[in-house]
Short mmCIF file of C-alpha atoms in Angstrom, two decimals:
data_model
loop_
_atom_site.label_atom_id
_atom_site.label_comp_id
_atom_site.label_asym_id
_atom_site.label_seq_id
_atom_site.Cartn_x
_atom_site.Cartn_y
_atom_site.Cartn_z
CA UNK A 1 -62.23 0.88 -50.99
CA UNK A 2 -61.80 -2.24 -53.52
CA UNK A 3 -60.37 -2.49 -56.58
CA UNK A 4 -60.87 -5.50 -59.29
CA UNK A 5 -58.55 -5.87 -61.84
CA UNK A 6 -60.30 -7.32 -64.81
CA UNK A 7 -58.23 -9.02 -67.03
CA UNK A 8 -58.05 -10.52 -71.00
CA UNK A 9 -58.47 -14.41 -69.59
CA UNK A 10 -61.78 -13.07 -67.36
CA UNK A 11 -63.46 -11.41 -70.03
CA UNK A 12 -64.50 -13.41 -73.45
CA UNK A 13 -63.52 -12.00 -76.71
CA UNK A 14 -67.03 -10.26 -78.24
CA UNK A 15 -68.48 -12.37 -80.82
CA UNK A 16 -70.73 -12.21 -83.53
CA UNK A 17 -72.32 -15.35 -82.93
CA UNK A 18 -74.81 -15.58 -81.20
CA UNK A 19 -74.30 -18.34 -78.22
CA UNK A 20 -71.22 -16.34 -77.15
CA UNK A 21 -73.12 -12.69 -77.27
CA UNK A 22 -75.82 -14.90 -74.92
CA UNK A 23 -73.16 -15.46 -72.62
CA UNK A 24 -73.49 -13.74 -69.45
CA UNK A 25 -70.58 -11.61 -68.50
CA UNK A 26 -69.07 -12.86 -65.34
CA UNK A 27 -69.76 -11.15 -61.94
CA UNK A 28 -67.69 -9.52 -59.68
CA UNK A 29 -69.08 -10.71 -56.98
CA UNK A 30 -67.90 -13.94 -58.22
CA UNK A 31 -64.52 -12.42 -58.37
CA UNK A 32 -64.72 -11.32 -54.74
CA UNK A 33 -65.44 -14.64 -53.68
CA UNK A 34 -62.77 -16.18 -55.26
CA UNK A 35 -59.65 -13.77 -54.15
CA UNK A 36 -61.59 -12.84 -50.31
CA UNK A 37 -59.47 -15.84 -48.97
CA UNK A 38 -56.06 -14.79 -50.59
CA UNK A 39 -56.96 -10.92 -49.66
CA UNK A 40 -57.61 -12.42 -45.82
CA UNK A 41 -54.43 -14.49 -45.95
CA UNK A 42 -52.26 -11.76 -47.24
CA UNK A 43 -53.86 -9.33 -44.29
CA UNK A 44 -53.04 -11.82 -41.42
CA UNK A 45 -49.53 -12.46 -42.65
CA UNK A 46 -48.87 -8.78 -43.09
CA UNK A 47 -50.37 -8.17 -39.39
CA UNK A 48 -48.14 -10.71 -38.16
CA UNK A 49 -45.48 -9.26 -39.84
CA UNK A 50 -46.19 -6.17 -38.40
CA UNK A 51 -46.86 -7.40 -34.85
CA UNK A 52 -43.20 -9.24 -35.13
CA UNK A 53 -41.03 -6.04 -36.16
CA UNK A 54 -42.80 -4.44 -33.45
CA UNK A 55 -42.46 -6.87 -30.68
CA UNK A 56 -37.99 -7.02 -31.48
CA UNK A 57 -38.27 -3.30 -31.83
CA UNK A 58 -39.57 -3.17 -28.13
CA UNK A 59 -37.06 -6.17 -27.02
CA UNK A 60 -34.09 -4.65 -28.11
CA UNK A 61 -35.58 -1.29 -26.23
CA UNK A 62 -35.63 -3.33 -22.99
CA UNK A 63 -32.44 -5.31 -23.14
CA UNK A 64 -31.14 -1.57 -23.53
CA UNK A 65 -31.37 -0.62 -19.89
CA UNK A 66 -30.61 -4.29 -19.10
CA UNK A 67 -27.32 -4.22 -20.55
CA UNK A 68 -26.34 -0.16 -19.65
CA UNK A 69 -27.51 -1.70 -15.95
CA UNK A 70 -24.67 -5.15 -15.99
CA UNK A 71 -22.20 -2.64 -17.11
CA UNK A 72 -22.63 0.11 -14.31
CA UNK A 73 -22.72 -2.99 -12.04
CA UNK A 74 -19.43 -5.12 -13.31
CA UNK A 75 -17.64 -1.83 -13.12
CA UNK A 76 -18.69 -1.18 -9.58
CA UNK A 77 -17.87 -4.48 -8.31
CA UNK A 78 -14.44 -4.55 -9.99
CA UNK A 79 -13.86 -0.90 -8.48
CA UNK A 80 -14.86 -2.47 -4.86
CA UNK A 81 -12.70 -5.11 -5.37
CA UNK A 82 -9.85 -3.28 -5.62
CA UNK A 83 -10.81 -1.55 -2.99
CA UNK A 84 -10.91 -4.07 -1.03
CA UNK A 85 -7.82 -5.71 -2.02
CA UNK A 86 -6.05 -2.57 -1.54
CA UNK A 87 -7.05 -2.39 2.15
CA UNK A 88 -6.11 -6.14 2.43
CA UNK A 89 -2.60 -5.24 1.51
CA UNK A 90 -2.30 -1.81 3.41
CA UNK A 91 -1.17 -4.03 6.72
CA UNK A 92 1.91 -6.63 4.83
CA UNK A 93 3.14 -3.39 2.90
CA UNK A 94 3.37 -1.77 6.23
CA UNK A 95 5.47 -4.70 8.03
CA UNK A 96 7.62 -5.23 4.98
CA UNK A 97 8.21 -1.71 5.17
CA UNK A 98 9.19 -1.55 8.98
CA UNK A 99 11.43 -4.22 8.42
CA UNK A 100 13.20 -2.58 5.52
CA UNK A 101 13.54 0.97 7.74
CA UNK A 102 14.96 -1.68 10.73
CA UNK A 103 17.56 -2.81 8.28
CA UNK A 104 18.73 0.47 6.72
CA UNK A 105 18.96 1.74 10.47
CA UNK A 106 21.05 -1.18 11.54
CA UNK A 107 23.54 -0.94 8.40
CA UNK A 108 24.31 2.98 9.46
CA UNK A 109 26.06 1.09 12.24
CA UNK A 110 28.50 -0.90 10.15
CA UNK A 111 31.20 1.27 9.19
CA UNK A 112 31.44 2.73 5.37
CA UNK A 113 34.67 0.99 4.55
CA UNK A 114 33.24 -2.38 4.46
CA UNK A 115 30.73 -3.13 1.56
CA UNK A 116 27.91 -4.70 2.65
CA UNK A 117 25.29 -7.13 0.37
CA UNK A 118 22.52 -8.78 1.28
CA UNK A 119 21.29 -9.41 4.48
CA UNK A 120 21.51 -12.97 5.72
CA UNK A 121 19.42 -11.94 9.35
CA UNK A 122 18.50 -8.68 11.06
CA UNK A 123 15.71 -9.02 14.40
CA UNK A 124 13.62 -6.15 14.52
CA UNK A 125 14.61 -4.09 17.40
CA UNK A 126 12.09 -1.02 16.76
CA UNK A 127 14.51 1.50 14.73
CA UNK A 128 16.65 1.50 17.78
CA UNK A 129 13.61 3.22 20.05
CA UNK A 130 13.90 0.39 22.54
CA UNK A 131 16.28 -1.40 24.46
CA UNK A 132 17.11 -4.34 23.01
CA UNK A 133 19.46 -6.85 22.28
CA UNK A 134 19.98 -7.38 18.15
CA UNK A 135 22.00 -9.75 15.74
CA UNK A 136 22.28 -8.57 11.77
CA UNK A 137 24.35 -10.60 9.58
CA UNK A 138 25.28 -9.44 6.24
CA UNK A 139 27.12 -10.90 2.82
CA UNK A 140 30.53 -8.84 2.33
CA UNK A 141 31.29 -7.76 -1.19
CA UNK A 142 33.37 -10.13 -2.69
CA UNK A 143 36.24 -7.55 -3.68
CA UNK A 144 36.43 -6.65 -0.13
CA UNK A 145 36.88 -10.05 1.06
CA UNK A 146 39.71 -10.45 -1.32
CA UNK A 147 41.48 -7.18 -0.11
CA UNK A 148 41.12 -8.29 3.82
CA UNK A 149 42.39 -11.70 3.02
CA UNK A 150 45.42 -10.22 0.87
CA UNK A 151 46.01 -7.06 3.47
CA UNK A 152 45.39 -8.66 6.98
CA UNK A 153 44.71 -6.70 9.91
CA UNK A 154 46.21 -3.28 8.08
CA UNK A 155 42.94 -3.07 6.36
CA UNK A 156 40.87 -2.14 9.50
CA UNK A 157 43.15 0.73 10.41
CA UNK A 158 40.72 3.81 10.63
CA UNK A 159 38.03 1.92 10.19
CA UNK A 160 36.07 2.83 13.24
CA UNK A 161 33.08 5.22 12.89
CA UNK A 162 30.07 3.57 11.62
CA UNK A 163 28.85 5.21 8.55
CA UNK A 164 25.24 6.82 9.73
CA UNK A 165 27.07 8.23 12.66
CA UNK A 166 29.34 11.28 13.92
CA UNK A 167 29.20 10.87 17.79
CA UNK A 168 31.55 8.75 20.24
CA UNK A 169 28.62 6.56 20.94
CA UNK A 170 28.81 5.18 17.25
CA UNK A 171 32.60 4.44 17.15
CA UNK A 172 34.28 1.21 17.54
CA UNK A 173 37.84 0.51 18.65
CA UNK A 174 41.08 -0.87 17.41
CA UNK A 175 39.97 -4.08 15.33
CA UNK A 176 41.74 -7.21 16.60
CA UNK A 177 42.48 -10.73 15.89
CA UNK A 178 40.35 -13.70 16.27
CA UNK A 179 39.05 -15.76 18.00
CA UNK A 180 37.67 -13.49 20.10
CA UNK A 181 38.98 -13.58 24.10
CA UNK A 182 35.46 -12.57 25.25
CA UNK A 183 34.34 -16.19 24.10
CA UNK A 184 36.45 -18.49 25.60
CA UNK A 185 32.89 -18.89 28.13
CA UNK A 186 30.20 -20.22 25.86
CA UNK A 187 27.93 -18.61 27.85
CA UNK A 188 28.82 -15.42 26.40
CA UNK A 189 28.28 -16.17 22.83
CA UNK A 190 25.22 -18.17 24.14
CA UNK A 191 23.87 -15.14 25.56
CA UNK A 192 25.36 -12.53 23.11
CA UNK A 193 23.87 -14.97 19.85
CA UNK A 194 21.61 -17.43 20.56
CA UNK A 195 19.16 -15.61 23.15
CA UNK A 196 19.02 -12.50 21.09
CA UNK A 197 18.14 -14.22 17.90
CA UNK A 198 16.32 -16.53 16.37
CA UNK A 199 18.36 -17.48 13.35
CA UNK A 200 18.71 -21.06 11.69
CA UNK A 201 20.88 -23.83 13.49
CA UNK A 202 23.00 -23.34 10.32
CA UNK A 203 23.33 -19.86 10.77
CA UNK A 204 23.84 -19.61 13.95
CA UNK A 205 26.55 -22.30 13.90
CA UNK A 206 28.12 -19.91 10.95
CA UNK A 207 28.27 -16.92 13.05
CA UNK A 208 29.70 -18.62 16.15
CA UNK A 209 32.56 -20.01 13.84
CA UNK A 210 32.77 -16.53 13.05
CA UNK A 211 33.90 -15.51 16.67
CA UNK A 212 36.04 -18.39 17.18
CA UNK A 213 37.70 -18.70 13.76
CA UNK A 214 41.51 -17.20 13.73
CA UNK A 215 41.29 -16.03 10.64
CA UNK A 216 38.04 -13.43 11.52
CA UNK A 217 38.71 -9.68 12.92
CA UNK A 218 36.67 -8.11 15.47
CA UNK A 219 36.11 -4.72 17.02
CA UNK A 220 34.66 -3.66 20.20
CA UNK A 221 32.02 -0.66 20.37
CA UNK A 222 29.61 1.11 22.73
CA UNK A 223 27.22 -1.82 23.67
CA UNK A 224 28.16 -3.22 20.12
CA UNK A 225 30.65 -5.98 18.72
CA UNK A 226 31.34 -6.00 14.98
CA UNK A 227 32.97 -9.13 13.41
CA UNK A 228 34.23 -10.00 9.99
CA UNK A 229 34.83 -13.10 8.23
CA UNK A 230 36.70 -12.66 4.75
CA UNK A 231 36.81 -16.92 4.75
CA UNK A 232 33.17 -16.68 5.34
CA UNK A 233 32.11 -13.79 3.28
CA UNK A 234 30.40 -12.30 6.16
CA UNK A 235 30.09 -9.18 8.60
CA UNK A 236 28.28 -9.96 12.13
CA UNK A 237 26.82 -6.97 14.11
CA UNK A 238 26.17 -7.64 17.70
CA UNK A 239 24.69 -5.20 20.39
CA UNK A 240 22.73 -4.83 23.41
CA UNK A 241 21.26 -2.17 24.21
#
């Protein structure tokens, strides 16, 4: 259905003059031809707008599953990376934990009266589960160092029992002033220190000085020896078994 709007500019005013009354009125067909192009243009324009809107709606609908798939894929990759990282980390944590347990095991061999700080060196002897020789070097508490310097050999009276044990096998004998009498031959300290550890050269020399120093103290136990040097601030524990 089409509607034709006829404005005042189209219809000529009626006049009593003869020439005007004889003029024919404009026909609707002439205006149909006149505005048919505009109507077609409007129709094409409206149609293109509808198609464009439909295209955008379809594109947005297509992007939603793609975005959802991307998010799920990224989340899955992050979880997988964390799992792989955790699995790769397990061996390192296990080794570190074993070394920590081994250090705690050997610290329990030192009498409780000797306050220890950090560990300078401790070779792994499988938590004492297998027969092996070992060397363990600990830093001595600074306050303890001053007490030993002031009291000398008197400080070590009663310092005989390992802190983590109560049996005879974990008890030390009377303390003696250095140097160690059993170290008069170099092959003794070579076998006790160098052959049972892989310490760096500087620490090896320091441990040997501790055993040969007159300002150090030592005590013999069952298959083990403990040495204390207030000058070097070290506690050295060696064992063979």
